[in-house]
Amino acid sequence: MKHLLSLEKLPRADFENIIRDAATFKRERGQHQTRPLAGQTWAMIFSKSSTRTRVSFEVGIRELGGDVMFLNANDIQLGRGEPIKDTARVLGRMIHGAVIRTYAQRDVEEFAEFAKIPTINALTDDEHPCQVLTDIATFEELRGPIAGKVVTFIGDGACNMPVSWIFAAAKLGFELRIAAPKEFQPAAEILQRAGGKLLCTEDLKAAATGADLLYTDVWVSMGKEAEAAGRIKVLTGYQINAPLVKLAKPGALVMHCLPAYRGKEIDAETFEAHANTIFTQAENRLHTQKAILNWAVS
Ligand code: CP
Ligand code: NVA
């Protein structure tokens, strides 16, 4: 039984297979005959908003021959306090796989443990594994192997996106630099567990210099809205803009997992200058989701 709950536990060979299969699913969209989810019904249980993840999984499951139901966590008894482990034991007897977006990492782990069906983390407060797999697939599509390259993440270095990048870096052999104010640096314990070539700094110019990829994410993640004013104050300046892009390698990619807040983590001109990369990245959520689903059931 395979679950994608965290990139920390994903073996390197599986990383490579998913990234390779994402490219194949993209190339062969509409042509591939394989229906690995034929006869299956998957549930998507979401406690947070989503555009890309929701649509890419719903379309991906259907294109792989499966059926899918979207369950807003508030509309099922989970939202009224029914325990995760009971919800999991019910759904596990009815459906074939689950895609879950929620707050606590422990909740997706508990669901997987009790449902005993393939379970995919579609974002928690701790990680966003599907997004980082897509980002790496996109980098490799546009620039070739990521091994040996320099990836610089700028912004909230303690949220789910950088954590998933941290676990990917050691496995795939690229250098990861995280530029964040000291209040938003990743936890030392996570860096230690991951290993690899990691640099965490408050100096965003040093972090951007010579990078192959500049990456950013929102300053106020879902669930952190009450802290918005304080976060914006501390994170101001940690922005991808033209002067910062100039410090990176010529031809460096700029990526954003989206949604983007212009004038905050990226300025409008830089966003538009790199929109082609950013929306290819968004499109690739579909192809990578299909590769992840195929991996989960094979
Ligand atoms: N990047 C991402 O996960 O987007 P959504 O929140 O729209 O799913
Ligand atoms: N860090 C962001 C990612 C959104 C895709 C959040 O959790 O809201």
mmCIF file of C-alpha atoms and ligand atoms in Angstrom:
data_model
loop_
_atom_site.group_PDB
_atom_site.id
_atom_site.type_symbol
_atom_site.label_atom_id
_atom_site.label_comp_id
_atom_site.label_asym_id
_atom_site.label_seq_id
_atom_site.Cartn_x
_atom_site.Cartn_y
_atom_site.Cartn_z
ATOM 1 C CA MET A 1 0.000 0.000 0.000
ATOM 2 C CA LYS A 2 1.499 3.310 -1.063
ATOM 3 C CA HIS A 3 0.764 6.722 0.433
ATOM 4 C CA LEU A 4 2.248 10.081 -0.512
ATOM 5 C CA LEU A 5 2.148 11.878 2.817
ATOM 6 C CA SER A 6 5.565 13.552 2.902
ATOM 7 C CA LEU A 7 8.551 13.810 0.566
ATOM 8 C CA GLU A 8 10.774 12.793 3.463
ATOM 9 C CA LYS A 9 9.742 9.172 3.082
ATOM 10 C CA LEU A 10 9.619 9.022 -0.716
ATOM 11 C CA PRO A 11 12.513 6.919 -2.049
ATOM 12 C CA ARG A 12 14.738 8.561 -4.630
ATOM 13 C CA ALA A 13 13.799 6.023 -7.325
ATOM 14 C CA ASP A 14 10.099 6.822 -6.801
ATOM 15 C CA PHE A 15 10.829 10.560 -7.122
ATOM 16 C CA GLU A 16 12.549 9.869 -10.419
ATOM 17 C CA ASN A 17 9.813 7.564 -11.703
ATOM 18 C CA ILE A 18 7.028 10.035 -10.885
ATOM 19 C CA ILE A 19 8.907 12.891 -12.590
ATOM 20 C CA ARG A 20 9.594 10.742 -15.658
ATOM 21 C CA ASP A 21 5.972 9.535 -15.823
ATOM 22 C CA ALA A 22 4.677 13.119 -15.504
ATOM 23 C CA ALA A 23 6.537 13.965 -18.722
ATOM 24 C CA THR A 24 5.071 10.882 -20.422
ATOM 25 C CA PHE A 25 1.518 11.691 -19.282
ATOM 26 C CA LYS A 26 2.005 15.226 -20.643
ATOM 27 C CA ARG A 27 3.334 14.054 -23.986
ATOM 28 C CA GLU A 28 0.660 11.399 -24.390
ATOM 29 C CA ARG A 29 -2.372 13.247 -23.033
ATOM 30 C CA GLY A 30 -5.484 11.982 -24.775
ATOM 31 C CA GLN A 31 -3.610 9.085 -26.359
ATOM 32 C CA HIS A 32 -2.666 6.743 -23.528
ATOM 33 C CA GLN A 33 -4.796 3.662 -23.312
ATOM 34 C CA THR A 34 -3.906 2.647 -19.763
ATOM 35 C CA ARG A 35 -6.664 3.183 -17.206
ATOM 36 C CA PRO A 36 -4.973 2.379 -13.874
ATOM 37 C CA LEU A 37 -7.962 3.706 -11.898
ATOM 38 C CA ALA A 38 -10.635 1.827 -13.878
ATOM 39 C CA GLY A 39 -13.394 0.625 -11.537
ATOM 40 C CA GLN A 40 -12.145 2.826 -8.675
ATOM 41 C CA THR A 41 -13.808 5.705 -6.838
ATOM 42 C CA TRP A 42 -11.557 8.235 -5.111
ATOM 43 C CA ALA A 43 -12.571 10.855 -2.549
ATOM 44 C CA MET A 44 -11.034 14.280 -2.191
ATOM 45 C CA ILE A 45 -11.504 15.604 1.338
ATOM 46 C CA PHE A 46 -10.579 19.280 1.574
ATOM 47 C CA SER A 47 -10.608 21.557 4.638
ATOM 48 C CA LYS A 48 -8.892 24.427 2.799
ATOM 49 C CA SER A 49 -9.501 26.280 -0.483
ATOM 50 C CA SER A 50 -7.962 25.045 -3.724
ATOM 51 C CA THR A 51 -8.041 25.748 -7.431
ATOM 52 C CA ARG A 52 -5.082 23.933 -8.979
ATOM 53 C CA THR A 53 -4.884 20.904 -6.696
ATOM 54 C CA ARG A 54 -8.610 20.255 -6.759
ATOM 55 C CA VAL A 55 -9.052 20.612 -10.518
ATOM 56 C CA SER A 56 -5.886 18.726 -11.450
ATOM 57 C CA PHE A 57 -6.784 15.752 -9.237
ATOM 58 C CA GLU A 58 -10.417 15.677 -10.359
ATOM 59 C CA VAL A 59 -9.440 15.779 -14.048
ATOM 60 C CA GLY A 60 -6.487 13.434 -13.500
ATOM 61 C CA ILE A 61 -8.554 10.764 -11.720
ATOM 62 C CA ARG A 62 -11.151 10.835 -14.520
ATOM 63 C CA GLU A 63 -8.512 10.677 -17.266
ATOM 64 C CA LEU A 64 -7.034 7.613 -15.555
ATOM 65 C CA GLY A 65 -10.416 5.887 -15.734
ATOM 66 C CA GLY A 66 -11.570 6.489 -12.151
ATOM 67 C CA ASP A 67 -14.543 8.197 -10.580
ATOM 68 C CA VAL A 68 -14.100 10.995 -8.045
ATOM 69 C CA MET A 69 -16.139 12.760 -5.370
ATOM 70 C CA PHE A 70 -15.198 16.065 -3.799
ATOM 71 C CA LEU A 71 -16.017 16.320 -0.101
ATOM 72 C CA ASN A 72 -15.746 19.661 1.593
ATOM 73 C CA ALA A 73 -14.661 18.630 5.092
ATOM 74 C CA ASN A 74 -17.273 20.951 6.581
ATOM 75 C CA ASP A 75 -20.090 19.219 4.717
ATOM 76 C CA ILE A 76 -19.353 15.767 6.126
ATOM 77 C CA GLN A 77 -19.583 14.788 9.795
ATOM 78 C CA LEU A 78 -15.837 15.395 10.134
ATOM 79 C CA GLY A 79 -16.720 19.092 10.244
ATOM 80 C CA ARG A 80 -18.980 18.435 13.254
ATOM 81 C CA GLY A 81 -16.283 16.615 15.150
ATOM 82 C CA GLU A 82 -16.461 12.993 13.975
ATOM 83 C CA PRO A 83 -12.925 11.677 14.566
ATOM 84 C CA ILE A 84 -10.552 11.245 11.606
ATOM 85 C CA LYS A 85 -10.023 7.602 12.474
ATOM 86 C CA ASP A 86 -13.768 6.872 12.294
ATOM 87 C CA THR A 87 -14.169 8.808 9.034
ATOM 88 C CA ALA A 88 -11.195 6.877 7.664
ATOM 89 C CA ARG A 89 -12.601 3.490 8.686
ATOM 90 C CA VAL A 90 -15.919 4.296 6.981
ATOM 91 C CA LEU A 91 -14.456 5.666 3.748
ATOM 92 C CA GLY A 92 -11.824 2.940 3.624
ATOM 93 C CA ARG A 93 -14.623 0.377 3.233
ATOM 94 C CA MET A 94 -16.267 2.264 0.360
ATOM 95 C CA ILE A 95 -13.644 4.022 -1.742
ATOM 96 C CA HIS A 96 -10.317 3.069 -3.289
ATOM 97 C CA GLY A 97 -8.131 6.091 -2.555
ATOM 98 C CA ALA A 98 -8.145 9.514 -0.900
ATOM 99 C CA VAL A 99 -6.643 12.917 -1.592
ATOM 100 C CA ILE A 100 -6.660 15.110 1.516
ATOM 101 C CA ARG A 101 -5.990 18.831 2.052
ATOM 102 C CA THR A 102 -6.023 19.866 5.683
ATOM 103 C CA TYR A 103 -4.142 21.571 8.524
ATOM 104 C CA ALA A 104 -2.365 18.981 10.678
ATOM 105 C CA GLN A 105 0.068 16.542 9.067
ATOM 106 C CA ARG A 106 -0.929 14.039 11.758
ATOM 107 C CA ASP A 107 -4.490 13.997 10.329
ATOM 108 C CA VAL A 108 -3.431 12.719 6.884
ATOM 109 C CA GLU A 109 -1.173 10.176 8.566
ATOM 110 C CA GLU A 110 -3.987 8.989 10.792
ATOM 111 C CA PHE A 111 -6.373 8.783 7.839
ATOM 112 C CA ALA A 112 -3.904 6.632 5.895
ATOM 113 C CA GLU A 113 -3.336 4.384 8.881
ATOM 114 C CA PHE A 114 -7.020 3.747 9.551
ATOM 115 C CA ALA A 115 -8.499 3.838 6.022
ATOM 116 C CA LYS A 116 -5.944 1.403 4.624
ATOM 117 C CA ILE A 117 -6.341 2.811 1.112
ATOM 118 C CA PRO A 118 -3.767 4.846 -0.879
ATOM 119 C CA THR A 119 -3.771 8.348 0.617
ATOM 120 C CA ILE A 120 -2.241 11.469 -0.903
ATOM 121 C CA ASN A 121 -1.345 14.657 0.957
ATOM 122 C CA ALA A 122 -2.786 17.507 -1.128
ATOM 123 C CA LEU A 123 -1.267 20.075 1.295
ATOM 124 C CA THR A 124 -0.991 20.301 5.047
ATOM 125 C CA ASP A 125 0.549 22.983 7.244
ATOM 126 C CA ASP A 126 3.769 20.937 7.107
ATOM 127 C CA GLU A 127 4.141 19.889 3.465
ATOM 128 C CA HIS A 128 2.948 20.186 -0.124
ATOM 129 C CA PRO A 129 4.572 17.153 -1.781
ATOM 130 C CA CYS A 130 2.466 17.169 -4.991
ATOM 131 C CA GLN A 131 3.497 20.759 -5.715
ATOM 132 C CA VAL A 132 7.228 20.186 -5.301
ATOM 133 C CA LEU A 133 7.133 17.044 -7.464
ATOM 134 C CA THR A 134 5.436 19.192 -10.125
ATOM 135 C CA ASP A 135 7.981 21.980 -9.710
ATOM 136 C CA ILE A 136 10.882 19.605 -10.219
ATOM 137 C CA ALA A 137 9.184 18.011 -13.235
ATOM 138 C CA THR A 138 8.722 21.515 -14.656
ATOM 139 C CA PHE A 139 12.330 22.506 -13.990
ATOM 140 C CA GLU A 140 13.558 19.350 -15.709
ATOM 141 C CA GLU A 141 11.200 19.864 -18.661
ATOM 142 C CA LEU A 142 12.586 23.357 -19.213
ATOM 143 C CA ARG A 143 16.217 23.033 -18.096
ATOM 144 C CA GLY A 144 17.180 19.348 -17.810
ATOM 145 C CA PRO A 145 18.286 17.458 -14.678
ATOM 146 C CA ILE A 146 18.007 19.399 -11.428
ATOM 147 C CA ALA A 147 20.936 17.520 -9.818
ATOM 148 C CA GLY A 148 23.830 19.907 -9.203
ATOM 149 C CA LYS A 149 21.678 23.011 -9.747
ATOM 150 C CA VAL A 150 20.959 25.829 -7.263
ATOM 151 C CA VAL A 151 17.355 26.440 -6.143
ATOM 152 C CA THR A 152 16.634 29.554 -4.062
ATOM 153 C CA PHE A 153 13.393 29.860 -2.106
ATOM 154 C CA ILE A 154 12.517 33.395 -0.990
ATOM 155 C CA GLY A 155 9.878 34.322 1.592
ATOM 156 C CA ASP A 156 8.235 32.319 4.383
ATOM 157 C CA GLY A 157 10.928 29.701 4.899
ATOM 158 C CA ALA A 158 8.950 27.900 7.589
ATOM 159 C CA CYS A 159 5.789 27.033 5.644
ATOM 160 C CA ASN A 160 4.845 23.837 3.792
ATOM 161 C CA MET A 161 6.511 24.664 0.443
ATOM 162 C CA PRO A 162 10.104 25.122 1.641
ATOM 163 C CA VAL A 163 9.798 22.060 3.876
ATOM 164 C CA SER A 164 8.912 19.870 0.892
ATOM 165 C CA TRP A 165 11.770 21.474 -1.066
ATOM 166 C CA ILE A 166 14.147 20.657 1.811
ATOM 167 C CA PHE A 167 13.239 16.960 1.703
ATOM 168 C CA ALA A 168 13.616 16.899 -2.108
ATOM 169 C CA ALA A 169 17.048 18.554 -2.171
ATOM 170 C CA ALA A 170 19.064 15.848 -0.458
ATOM 171 C CA LYS A 171 17.325 13.090 -2.421
ATOM 172 C CA LEU A 172 17.835 14.638 -5.855
ATOM 173 C CA GLY A 173 21.241 16.237 -5.242
ATOM 174 C CA PHE A 174 20.606 19.937 -5.811
ATOM 175 C CA GLU A 175 21.638 22.845 -3.594
ATOM 176 C CA LEU A 176 18.753 24.549 -1.793
ATOM 177 C CA ARG A 177 19.059 28.069 -0.401
ATOM 178 C CA ILE A 178 16.305 29.554 1.724
ATOM 179 C CA ALA A 179 16.224 33.323 2.161
ATOM 180 C CA ALA A 180 13.843 34.303 4.955
ATOM 181 C CA PRO A 181 13.716 36.651 7.933
ATOM 182 C CA LYS A 182 14.874 34.996 11.148
ATOM 183 C CA GLU A 183 11.259 34.636 12.379
ATOM 184 C CA PHE A 184 10.433 32.511 9.311
ATOM 185 C CA GLN A 185 13.444 30.242 8.968
ATOM 186 C CA PRO A 186 12.789 26.497 8.687
ATOM 187 C CA ALA A 187 13.087 24.464 11.884
ATOM 188 C CA ALA A 188 16.649 23.308 12.579
ATOM 189 C CA GLU A 189 15.362 19.816 13.328
ATOM 190 C CA ILE A 190 13.922 19.473 9.794
ATOM 191 C CA LEU A 191 17.196 20.622 8.213
ATOM 192 C CA GLN A 192 19.066 18.087 10.277
ATOM 193 C CA ARG A 193 16.720 15.255 9.381
ATOM 194 C CA ALA A 194 16.875 16.056 5.658
ATOM 195 C CA GLY A 195 20.622 16.603 5.250
ATOM 196 C CA GLY A 196 21.957 17.606 1.831
ATOM 197 C CA LYS A 197 23.372 20.913 0.644
ATOM 198 C CA LEU A 198 21.201 23.510 2.393
ATOM 199 C CA LEU A 199 21.819 27.167 3.137
ATOM 200 C CA CYS A 200 19.434 29.223 5.260
ATOM 201 C CA THR A 201 20.083 32.949 5.394
ATOM 202 C CA GLU A 202 18.413 36.317 5.925
ATOM 203 C CA ASP A 203 20.480 37.688 3.026
ATOM 204 C CA LEU A 204 18.276 37.268 -0.039
ATOM 205 C CA LYS A 205 20.783 38.819 -2.427
ATOM 206 C CA ALA A 206 23.475 36.314 -1.439
ATOM 207 C CA ALA A 207 20.938 33.495 -1.740
ATOM 208 C CA ALA A 208 19.823 34.598 -5.226
ATOM 209 C CA THR A 209 23.322 35.061 -6.631
ATOM 210 C CA GLY A 210 24.062 32.423 -9.269
ATOM 211 C CA ALA A 211 20.770 30.552 -8.714
ATOM 212 C CA ASP A 212 19.235 28.416 -11.484
ATOM 213 C CA LEU A 213 15.736 28.790 -10.050
ATOM 214 C CA LEU A 214 14.169 31.538 -7.938
ATOM 215 C CA TYR A 215 11.032 30.312 -6.173
ATOM 216 C CA THR A 216 8.490 31.982 -3.963
ATOM 217 C CA ASP A 217 5.157 31.380 -2.236
ATOM 218 C CA VAL A 218 2.603 33.517 -0.394
ATOM 219 C CA TRP A 219 3.652 35.295 2.800
ATOM 220 C CA VAL A 220 0.346 34.372 4.471
ATOM 221 C CA SER A 221 -0.432 30.689 4.091
ATOM 222 C CA MET A 222 -3.941 29.295 4.503
ATOM 223 C CA GLY A 223 -4.749 29.169 8.196
ATOM 224 C CA LYS A 224 -2.388 32.046 9.053
ATOM 225 C CA GLU A 225 -4.780 34.861 8.132
ATOM 226 C CA ALA A 226 -4.932 36.184 11.710
ATOM 227 C CA GLU A 227 -1.167 36.831 11.522
ATOM 228 C CA ALA A 228 -1.357 38.605 8.151
ATOM 229 C CA ALA A 229 -0.375 42.119 9.248
ATOM 230 C CA GLY A 230 2.632 40.972 11.292
ATOM 231 C CA ARG A 231 3.825 38.623 8.559
ATOM 232 C CA ILE A 232 3.605 41.263 5.857
ATOM 233 C CA LYS A 233 5.615 43.658 8.054
ATOM 234 C CA VAL A 234 8.419 41.173 8.713
ATOM 235 C CA LEU A 235 8.500 39.669 5.200
ATOM 236 C CA THR A 236 8.449 42.968 3.302
ATOM 237 C CA GLY A 237 11.534 43.051 1.101
ATOM 238 C CA TYR A 238 11.639 39.268 0.629
ATOM 239 C CA GLN A 239 10.354 39.724 -2.896
ATOM 240 C CA ILE A 240 11.331 38.400 -6.321
ATOM 241 C CA ASN A 241 11.767 41.444 -8.534
ATOM 242 C CA ALA A 242 13.946 42.529 -11.469
ATOM 243 C CA PRO A 243 17.060 43.511 -9.433
ATOM 244 C CA LEU A 244 16.969 40.134 -7.660
ATOM 245 C CA VAL A 245 16.510 38.197 -10.912
ATOM 246 C CA LYS A 246 19.598 39.991 -12.286
ATOM 247 C CA LEU A 247 21.702 38.357 -9.552
ATOM 248 C CA ALA A 248 20.625 34.860 -10.598
ATOM 249 C CA LYS A 249 22.217 32.924 -13.468
ATOM 250 C CA PRO A 250 21.400 34.265 -16.932
ATOM 251 C CA GLY A 251 18.263 32.412 -18.051
ATOM 252 C CA ALA A 252 17.334 31.449 -14.488
ATOM 253 C CA LEU A 253 13.749 30.305 -14.054
ATOM 254 C CA VAL A 254 11.281 32.089 -11.773
ATOM 255 C CA MET A 255 8.509 29.935 -10.325
ATOM 256 C CA HIS A 256 5.534 30.463 -8.042
ATOM 257 C CA CYS A 257 3.217 27.709 -6.788
ATOM 258 C CA LEU A 258 0.268 30.182 -6.944
ATOM 259 C CA PRO A 259 -1.919 31.918 -5.949
ATOM 260 C CA ALA A 260 0.332 34.999 -6.315
ATOM 261 C CA TYR A 261 0.032 38.289 -4.474
ATOM 262 C CA ARG A 262 1.608 40.931 -6.680
ATOM 263 C CA GLY A 263 3.563 43.574 -4.830
ATOM 264 C CA LYS A 264 4.167 41.148 -1.948
ATOM 265 C CA GLU A 265 6.286 38.034 -2.631
ATOM 266 C CA ILE A 266 6.740 38.950 -6.330
ATOM 267 C CA ASP A 267 6.256 42.191 -8.233
ATOM 268 C CA ALA A 268 3.770 42.398 -11.105
ATOM 269 C CA GLU A 269 6.386 42.964 -13.826
ATOM 270 C CA THR A 270 8.484 39.974 -12.816
ATOM 271 C CA PHE A 271 5.398 37.794 -12.512
ATOM 272 C CA GLU A 272 4.308 38.686 -16.053
ATOM 273 C CA ALA A 273 7.827 38.328 -17.450
ATOM 274 C CA HIS A 274 7.874 34.749 -16.144
ATOM 275 C CA ALA A 275 4.164 33.934 -16.605
ATOM 276 C CA ASN A 276 4.904 31.313 -19.228
ATOM 277 C CA THR A 277 7.018 29.297 -16.780
ATOM 278 C CA ILE A 278 4.574 29.852 -13.914
ATOM 279 C CA PHE A 279 1.519 28.689 -15.873
ATOM 280 C CA THR A 280 3.412 25.732 -17.377
ATOM 281 C CA GLN A 281 4.137 24.848 -13.740
ATOM 282 C CA ALA A 282 0.395 25.165 -12.968
ATOM 283 C CA GLU A 283 -0.541 23.025 -15.996
ATOM 284 C CA ASN A 284 1.986 20.405 -14.942
ATOM 285 C CA ARG A 285 0.034 19.831 -11.744
ATOM 286 C CA LEU A 286 -2.344 17.746 -13.901
ATOM 287 C CA HIS A 287 0.346 15.601 -15.501
ATOM 288 C CA THR A 288 2.235 15.119 -12.221
ATOM 289 C CA GLN A 289 -0.945 14.288 -10.301
ATOM 290 C CA LYS A 290 -1.608 11.531 -12.840
ATOM 291 C CA ALA A 291 1.920 10.204 -12.346
ATOM 292 C CA ILE A 292 1.412 10.246 -8.564
ATOM 293 C CA LEU A 293 -1.954 8.438 -8.818
ATOM 294 C CA ASN A 294 -0.464 5.852 -11.173
ATOM 295 C CA TRP A 295 2.435 5.341 -8.729
ATOM 296 C CA ALA A 296 0.009 5.021 -5.797
ATOM 297 C CA VAL A 297 -1.961 2.168 -7.345
ATOM 298 C CA SER A 298 0.886 0.270 -8.990
HETATM 299 N N1 CP B 1 -0.519 25.645 -5.711
HETATM 300 C C1 CP B 1 -1.668 25.119 -5.222
HETATM 301 O O1 CP B 1 -1.671 24.128 -4.502
HETATM 302 O O2 CP B 1 -2.767 25.767 -5.618
HETATM 303 P P1 CP B 1 -4.236 25.561 -5.029
HETATM 304 O O3 CP B 1 -4.206 26.054 -3.592
HETATM 305 O O4 CP B 1 -5.113 26.407 -5.907
HETATM 306 O O5 CP B 1 -4.592 24.112 -5.079
HETATM 307 N N1 NVA B 2 1.999 27.997 1.563
HETATM 308 C C1 NVA B 2 0.745 28.122 0.838
HETATM 309 C C2 NVA B 2 0.748 27.240 -0.364
HETATM 310 C C3 NVA B 2 -0.462 27.427 -1.244
HETATM 311 C C4 NVA B 2 -0.469 26.505 -2.423
HETATM 312 C C5 NVA B 2 -0.403 27.796 1.761
HETATM 313 O O1 NVA B 2 -0.295 26.839 2.535
HETATM 314 O O2 NVA B 2 -1.413 28.511 1.726
#
